[in-house]
């Protein structure tokens, strides 16, 4: 694996290998007083976030630190980005400083792919020399997509798959509902692709205004009736309503959204007893999910966060040290 840009680049064997590595790293750290593996000593991981983040940025930093990598965080507001520097120049600057991996979040869909292209080709056509220099050292910078606009969020899908595997004992043949603002959700797209690759049956439940055009070609079924789907689900993933990406009215009011697509306590009772409740966070309690449902024993929200660290360790491990035998 050279970069991690999209879950579409992973086949079932590669995705399963990442999840297995994540499990092994979790086991390796279990019960240790000092959570430090030497695996990535001397390697440098830079996170470059142009959008807000709590879970993703911090868990990449912890993941790097627990494997002894040097981690550096760059945020748009505290860097030369606020002076008008382009994404390309910023990324090539970080790469030439010796970043083995740049973890990037950016509001533009496709930005991580562009970055990977620039890092791979810089220097080859008489441009900046850094690509050549890094080719000489033999350690080209790996790019990880930590969320590009409404497009993809591969490590979120991997940590969700890890959580579902833990809670359900497997993913193949399970029915997973993904509910809410699919239109603006990179989490939904990455999850549909990855869960389908791993053999799950996925159903998207959303109002027609919050579904993207072309959703018919996604490997899933689409429904507008949440109550009708609930009794047959093994897991339900509630999505955040991405108001920062909405320009216009996609539903009449927050209250109406909650009534039709929120996971209330009454509605959660329609789920089978074994069903798992997920949310990628940040949760808008009371709108997307009732507080009592988010905190119930079958909710896996904090388990998702915990798995996020191990999955991101696995991704860094596969990219920077090679997949284990
Ligand atoms: N944290 C996830 C993301 O960055 C989900 C969300 O923000 O709604 O896409």
Short mmCIF file of C-alpha atoms and ligand atoms in Angstrom, two decimals:
data_model
loop_
_atom_site.label_atom_id
_atom_site.label_comp_id
_atom_site.label_asym_id
_atom_site.label_seq_id
_atom_site.Cartn_x
_atom_site.Cartn_y
_atom_site.Cartn_z
CA UNK A 1 0.00 0.00 0.00
CA UNK A 2 1.57 3.31 -1.14
CA UNK A 3 -1.13 5.76 0.06
CA UNK A 4 -4.57 5.38 1.68
CA UNK A 5 -6.86 7.61 -0.36
CA UNK A 6 -10.07 5.64 -0.81
CA UNK A 7 -11.55 2.41 0.50
CA UNK A 8 -12.29 1.62 -3.14
CA UNK A 9 -8.55 0.87 -3.42
CA UNK A 10 -8.84 -1.94 -0.86
CA UNK A 11 -10.03 -5.43 -1.73
CA UNK A 12 -11.50 -7.70 0.96
CA UNK A 13 -8.12 -9.32 1.71
CA UNK A 14 -6.33 -5.96 2.12
CA UNK A 15 -9.08 -4.52 4.30
CA UNK A 16 -9.15 -7.66 6.44
CA UNK A 17 -5.35 -7.56 6.79
CA UNK A 18 -5.60 -3.98 8.12
CA UNK A 19 -8.33 -5.00 10.59
CA UNK A 20 -6.26 -8.00 11.70
CA UNK A 21 -3.21 -5.79 12.25
CA UNK A 22 -5.38 -3.41 14.25
CA UNK A 23 -6.53 -6.31 16.48
CA UNK A 24 -2.94 -7.48 16.93
CA UNK A 25 -1.73 -4.01 17.87
CA UNK A 26 -4.56 -3.71 20.36
CA UNK A 27 -3.55 -7.04 21.91
CA UNK A 28 0.11 -6.00 21.96
CA UNK A 29 -0.76 -2.90 23.97
CA UNK A 30 -3.26 -4.55 26.30
CA UNK A 31 -2.32 -4.26 29.97
CA UNK A 32 0.97 -2.46 29.22
CA UNK A 33 1.85 0.29 31.61
CA UNK A 34 3.92 2.05 28.96
CA UNK A 35 2.01 2.16 25.71
CA UNK A 36 4.94 2.46 23.34
CA UNK A 37 5.93 0.08 20.56
CA UNK A 38 9.24 0.75 18.78
CA UNK A 39 7.76 -0.01 15.33
CA UNK A 40 8.01 3.45 13.75
CA UNK A 41 10.95 4.90 15.62
CA UNK A 42 12.68 7.57 13.52
CA UNK A 43 9.67 8.04 11.21
CA UNK A 44 7.82 11.35 10.96
CA UNK A 45 4.05 11.65 10.66
CA UNK A 46 2.54 15.07 9.94
CA UNK A 47 -1.18 15.75 10.28
CA UNK A 48 -2.41 18.63 8.13
CA UNK A 49 -6.01 19.58 8.93
CA UNK A 50 -7.86 22.26 6.97
CA UNK A 51 -11.15 21.37 8.69
CA UNK A 52 -11.98 20.95 12.35
CA UNK A 53 -11.51 17.57 13.95
CA UNK A 54 -11.31 16.06 17.41
CA UNK A 55 -11.32 12.29 17.00
CA UNK A 56 -9.46 11.84 13.73
CA UNK A 57 -6.59 14.25 14.33
CA UNK A 58 -5.97 13.26 17.91
CA UNK A 59 -6.20 9.54 17.22
CA UNK A 60 -3.66 9.77 14.37
CA UNK A 61 -1.35 11.63 16.73
CA UNK A 62 -1.79 9.03 19.49
CA UNK A 63 -1.41 6.22 16.95
CA UNK A 64 1.90 7.64 15.77
CA UNK A 65 3.12 8.24 19.32
CA UNK A 66 2.22 4.75 20.53
CA UNK A 67 4.43 3.41 17.75
CA UNK A 68 7.27 5.82 18.60
CA UNK A 69 6.94 7.95 15.45
CA UNK A 70 7.59 11.68 15.69
CA UNK A 71 4.26 13.38 15.15
CA UNK A 72 3.75 17.00 14.12
CA UNK A 73 0.39 18.72 13.77
CA UNK A 74 -0.26 21.52 11.30
CA UNK A 75 -3.55 23.38 11.28
CA UNK A 76 -4.60 25.77 8.56
CA UNK A 77 -5.09 28.69 10.93
CA UNK A 78 -1.65 28.46 12.54
CA UNK A 79 0.34 27.87 9.35
CA UNK A 80 1.25 29.69 6.14
CA UNK A 81 -2.06 28.48 4.72
CA UNK A 82 -3.61 31.50 6.44
CA UNK A 83 -1.17 33.65 4.43
CA UNK A 84 -2.53 32.20 1.20
CA UNK A 85 -0.16 29.32 0.54
CA UNK A 86 -1.59 26.66 -1.76
CA UNK A 87 -2.28 23.09 -0.68
CA UNK A 88 0.40 21.91 -3.11
CA UNK A 89 3.10 24.20 -1.78
CA UNK A 90 2.26 23.42 1.83
CA UNK A 91 2.29 19.68 1.20
CA UNK A 92 5.54 19.72 -0.75
CA UNK A 93 7.11 21.85 1.97
CA UNK A 94 6.16 19.29 4.62
CA UNK A 95 7.29 16.45 2.40
CA UNK A 96 10.69 18.05 1.82
CA UNK A 97 11.14 18.50 5.57
CA UNK A 98 11.16 14.73 5.81
CA UNK A 99 7.56 13.68 6.42
CA UNK A 100 7.23 9.94 5.90
CA UNK A 101 3.47 10.33 6.04
CA UNK A 102 1.12 13.30 5.66
CA UNK A 103 -2.38 12.78 7.02
CA UNK A 104 -4.62 15.33 5.35
CA UNK A 105 -8.15 16.60 5.91
CA UNK A 106 -9.46 19.17 3.46
CA UNK A 107 -12.90 20.51 2.49
CA UNK A 108 -12.37 19.78 -1.23
CA UNK A 109 -13.37 16.35 -2.50
CA UNK A 110 -10.43 14.77 -4.31
CA UNK A 111 -7.79 16.83 -2.46
CA UNK A 112 -6.00 13.78 -1.02
CA UNK A 113 -5.70 12.27 -4.51
CA UNK A 114 -4.24 15.53 -5.85
CA UNK A 115 -1.77 15.62 -3.01
CA UNK A 116 -0.64 12.05 -3.64
CA UNK A 117 -0.17 12.91 -7.30
CA UNK A 118 1.91 16.00 -6.48
CA UNK A 119 4.06 14.14 -3.97
CA UNK A 120 4.62 11.28 -6.43
CA UNK A 121 5.51 13.49 -9.37
CA UNK A 122 7.28 16.49 -7.82
CA UNK A 123 10.78 16.80 -9.23
CA UNK A 124 10.18 14.46 -12.14
CA UNK A 125 9.39 17.23 -14.63
CA UNK A 126 11.84 19.90 -13.60
CA UNK A 127 9.57 21.14 -10.83
CA UNK A 128 10.52 21.24 -7.17
CA UNK A 129 13.42 18.91 -6.44
CA UNK A 130 11.89 17.34 -3.38
CA UNK A 131 10.37 14.36 -5.16
CA UNK A 132 13.79 13.46 -6.54
CA UNK A 133 15.45 13.98 -3.18
CA UNK A 134 12.99 11.72 -1.46
CA UNK A 135 13.29 9.15 -4.22
CA UNK A 136 17.03 9.12 -3.48
CA UNK A 137 16.40 8.49 0.21
CA UNK A 138 13.97 5.74 -0.78
CA UNK A 139 11.20 6.92 1.52
CA UNK A 140 8.59 8.78 -0.52
CA UNK A 141 5.89 10.50 1.52
CA UNK A 142 2.72 8.45 1.99
CA UNK A 143 -0.59 10.34 1.96
CA UNK A 144 -3.55 9.34 4.13
CA UNK A 145 -6.97 10.77 3.39
CA UNK A 146 -8.47 11.84 6.72
CA UNK A 147 -11.60 13.20 5.06
CA UNK A 148 -11.85 15.03 1.72
CA UNK A 149 -15.01 17.10 1.44
CA UNK A 150 -18.08 14.95 0.92
CA UNK A 151 -16.06 12.24 -0.80
CA UNK A 152 -14.33 9.74 1.52
CA UNK A 153 -13.07 9.05 5.02
CA UNK A 154 -11.33 5.66 4.72
CA UNK A 155 -10.03 5.30 8.29
CA UNK A 156 -13.52 6.03 9.67
CA UNK A 157 -14.92 3.16 7.60
CA UNK A 158 -12.10 0.88 8.78
CA UNK A 159 -12.69 1.70 12.44
CA UNK A 160 -16.43 1.17 11.97
CA UNK A 161 -15.72 -2.21 10.38
CA UNK A 162 -13.39 -3.10 13.27
CA UNK A 163 -16.14 -2.19 15.74
CA UNK A 164 -18.78 -4.19 13.87
CA UNK A 165 -16.46 -7.19 13.70
CA UNK A 166 -15.92 -7.02 17.46
CA UNK A 167 -19.58 -6.60 18.33
CA UNK A 168 -21.20 -8.89 15.74
CA UNK A 169 -18.44 -11.47 15.35
CA UNK A 170 -18.19 -10.78 11.62
CA UNK A 171 -19.46 -8.56 8.83
CA UNK A 172 -20.30 -10.85 5.90
CA UNK A 173 -24.04 -11.41 5.61
CA UNK A 174 -24.95 -8.78 8.25
CA UNK A 175 -27.46 -6.06 7.45
CA UNK A 176 -26.24 -2.56 8.28
CA UNK A 177 -28.43 0.56 8.07
CA UNK A 178 -26.80 3.96 7.47
CA UNK A 179 -29.20 6.75 8.33
CA UNK A 180 -29.40 10.48 7.73
CA UNK A 181 -27.43 13.02 5.72
CA UNK A 182 -25.92 10.70 3.13
CA UNK A 183 -25.60 13.53 0.61
CA UNK A 184 -22.88 15.39 2.53
CA UNK A 185 -21.33 12.41 4.30
CA UNK A 186 -17.92 11.05 3.37
CA UNK A 187 -18.48 8.55 6.20
CA UNK A 188 -21.51 7.09 4.40
CA UNK A 189 -19.73 6.69 1.06
CA UNK A 190 -16.65 5.04 2.57
CA UNK A 191 -18.78 2.76 4.73
CA UNK A 192 -21.04 1.63 1.90
CA UNK A 193 -18.01 0.72 -0.22
CA UNK A 194 -16.06 -1.02 2.54
CA UNK A 195 -18.99 -2.89 4.10
CA UNK A 196 -20.08 -4.13 0.67
CA UNK A 197 -16.51 -5.25 -0.05
CA UNK A 198 -16.57 -7.18 3.22
CA UNK A 199 -19.85 -8.89 2.28
CA UNK A 200 -22.42 -6.92 4.30
CA UNK A 201 -25.84 -5.92 3.02
CA UNK A 202 -26.12 -2.15 3.36
CA UNK A 203 -29.31 -0.10 3.37
CA UNK A 204 -29.22 3.70 3.25
CA UNK A 205 -32.17 5.42 4.93
CA UNK A 206 -32.60 9.13 4.20
CA UNK A 207 -35.05 11.71 2.90
CA UNK A 208 -34.78 12.03 -0.91
CA UNK A 209 -33.24 15.52 -0.50
CA UNK A 210 -30.31 14.07 1.44
CA UNK A 211 -29.31 11.40 -1.08
CA UNK A 212 -26.68 12.06 -3.77
CA UNK A 213 -27.46 11.72 -7.45
CA UNK A 214 -26.10 8.42 -8.73
CA UNK A 215 -26.77 6.61 -5.44
CA UNK A 216 -28.55 3.91 -7.49
CA UNK A 217 -25.14 2.73 -8.66
CA UNK A 218 -23.78 2.32 -5.10
CA UNK A 219 -23.59 -1.27 -3.82
CA UNK A 220 -26.54 -0.86 -1.44
CA UNK A 221 -30.30 -0.50 -1.19
CA UNK A 222 -32.07 2.82 -0.51
CA UNK A 223 -35.11 3.36 1.72
CA UNK A 224 -37.00 6.37 3.07
CA UNK A 225 -38.84 4.50 5.84
CA UNK A 226 -36.69 4.07 8.92
CA UNK A 227 -39.29 2.27 11.06
CA UNK A 228 -39.79 -0.40 8.40
CA UNK A 229 -36.06 -1.18 8.25
CA UNK A 230 -35.22 -1.27 11.96
CA UNK A 231 -36.45 -4.79 12.92
CA UNK A 232 -34.14 -6.47 10.39
CA UNK A 233 -30.93 -4.54 11.09
CA UNK A 234 -27.85 -6.02 12.78
CA UNK A 235 -26.39 -2.55 13.15
CA UNK A 236 -27.46 1.02 12.60
CA UNK A 237 -25.09 3.88 11.88
CA UNK A 238 -26.52 7.34 12.49
CA UNK A 239 -24.90 10.16 10.48
CA UNK A 240 -24.35 13.73 11.57
CA UNK A 241 -26.40 16.35 9.77
CA UNK A 242 -23.60 18.33 8.09
CA UNK A 243 -25.06 21.81 8.43
CA UNK A 244 -21.71 23.41 7.52
CA UNK A 245 -22.04 21.90 4.02
CA UNK A 246 -25.71 22.81 3.55
CA UNK A 247 -26.60 25.87 1.51
CA UNK A 248 -30.37 25.80 1.37
CA UNK A 249 -33.20 23.93 3.05
CA UNK A 250 -32.82 20.17 2.88
CA UNK A 251 -35.57 19.50 5.45
CA UNK A 252 -38.23 21.73 7.00
CA UNK A 253 -36.81 21.90 10.54
CA UNK A 254 -34.52 20.12 12.97
CA UNK A 255 -37.60 18.91 14.84
CA UNK A 256 -39.15 17.39 11.74
CA UNK A 257 -35.85 15.70 10.86
CA UNK A 258 -35.66 14.21 14.36
CA UNK A 259 -39.24 12.94 14.15
CA UNK A 260 -38.67 11.11 10.87
CA UNK A 261 -34.98 10.15 10.92
CA UNK A 262 -33.75 10.53 14.49
CA UNK A 263 -33.07 7.43 16.58
CA UNK A 264 -35.41 8.07 19.50
CA UNK A 265 -35.80 5.70 22.45
CA UNK A 266 -39.12 4.40 21.08
CA UNK A 267 -37.61 3.80 17.69
CA UNK A 268 -34.52 2.06 19.11
CA UNK A 269 -36.89 -0.49 20.70
CA UNK A 270 -37.77 -1.66 17.17
CA UNK A 271 -34.18 -2.88 16.68
CA UNK A 272 -33.36 -6.53 17.44
CA UNK A 273 -31.73 -7.03 20.87
CA UNK A 274 -28.33 -7.84 19.37
CA UNK A 275 -28.26 -4.76 17.11
CA UNK A 276 -25.34 -2.34 17.51
CA UNK A 277 -25.77 1.45 17.36
CA UNK A 278 -22.95 3.48 15.84
CA UNK A 279 -22.30 7.18 15.24
CA UNK A 280 -19.05 8.58 13.80
CA UNK A 281 -19.28 11.70 15.96
CA UNK A 282 -19.64 14.48 16.64
CA UNK A 283 -23.20 13.57 17.69
CA UNK A 284 -25.99 16.12 17.72
CA UNK A 285 -27.86 14.61 20.64
CA UNK A 286 -31.62 15.01 20.51
CA UNK A 287 -31.66 15.50 16.75
CA UNK A 288 -29.91 12.51 15.21
CA UNK A 289 -29.88 10.31 18.29
CA UNK A 290 -31.56 10.46 21.71
CA UNK A 291 -29.09 10.82 24.59
CA UNK A 292 -30.35 7.61 26.26
CA UNK A 293 -29.81 5.67 23.00
CA UNK A 294 -26.31 7.07 22.53
CA UNK A 295 -25.37 5.98 26.06
CA UNK A 296 -27.11 2.56 26.07
CA UNK A 297 -25.02 -0.65 26.34
CA UNK A 298 -25.62 -1.57 22.69
CA UNK A 299 -24.25 1.79 21.53
CA UNK A 300 -20.66 1.44 20.35
CA UNK A 301 -19.77 5.11 19.97
CA UNK A 302 -16.86 5.09 22.40
CA UNK A 303 -15.71 1.68 21.17
CA UNK A 304 -15.50 3.25 17.70
CA UNK A 305 -13.26 5.97 19.10
CA UNK A 306 -11.03 3.41 20.86
CA UNK A 307 -10.79 1.28 17.73
CA UNK A 308 -9.92 4.44 15.80
CA UNK A 309 -6.52 4.58 17.48
CA UNK A 310 -5.68 0.93 16.72
CA UNK A 311 -6.95 1.11 13.15
CA UNK A 312 -4.87 4.24 12.52
CA UNK A 313 -1.85 2.51 14.03
CA UNK A 314 -2.46 -0.33 11.57
CA UNK A 315 -2.70 2.06 8.63
CA UNK A 316 0.56 3.82 9.57
CA UNK A 317 2.18 0.43 10.13
CA UNK A 318 1.16 -0.92 6.69
CA UNK A 319 2.21 2.31 4.96
CA UNK A 320 5.50 2.94 6.71
CA UNK A 321 6.73 -0.49 7.79
CA UNK A 322 4.99 -2.71 5.22
CA UNK A 323 2.17 -5.19 5.88
CA UNK A 324 3.22 -7.83 8.43
CA UNK A 325 3.64 -11.43 7.28
N1 LIG B 1 -16.16 13.09 11.95
C1 LIG B 1 -16.74 12.63 10.71
C2 LIG B 1 -16.12 13.36 9.54
O1 LIG B 1 -15.17 14.08 9.70
C3 LIG B 1 -18.21 12.72 10.73
C4 LIG B 1 -18.79 14.09 10.82
O2 LIG B 1 -18.08 15.07 11.00
O3 LIG B 1 -19.99 14.17 10.71
O4 LIG B 1 -16.60 13.19 8.43
#
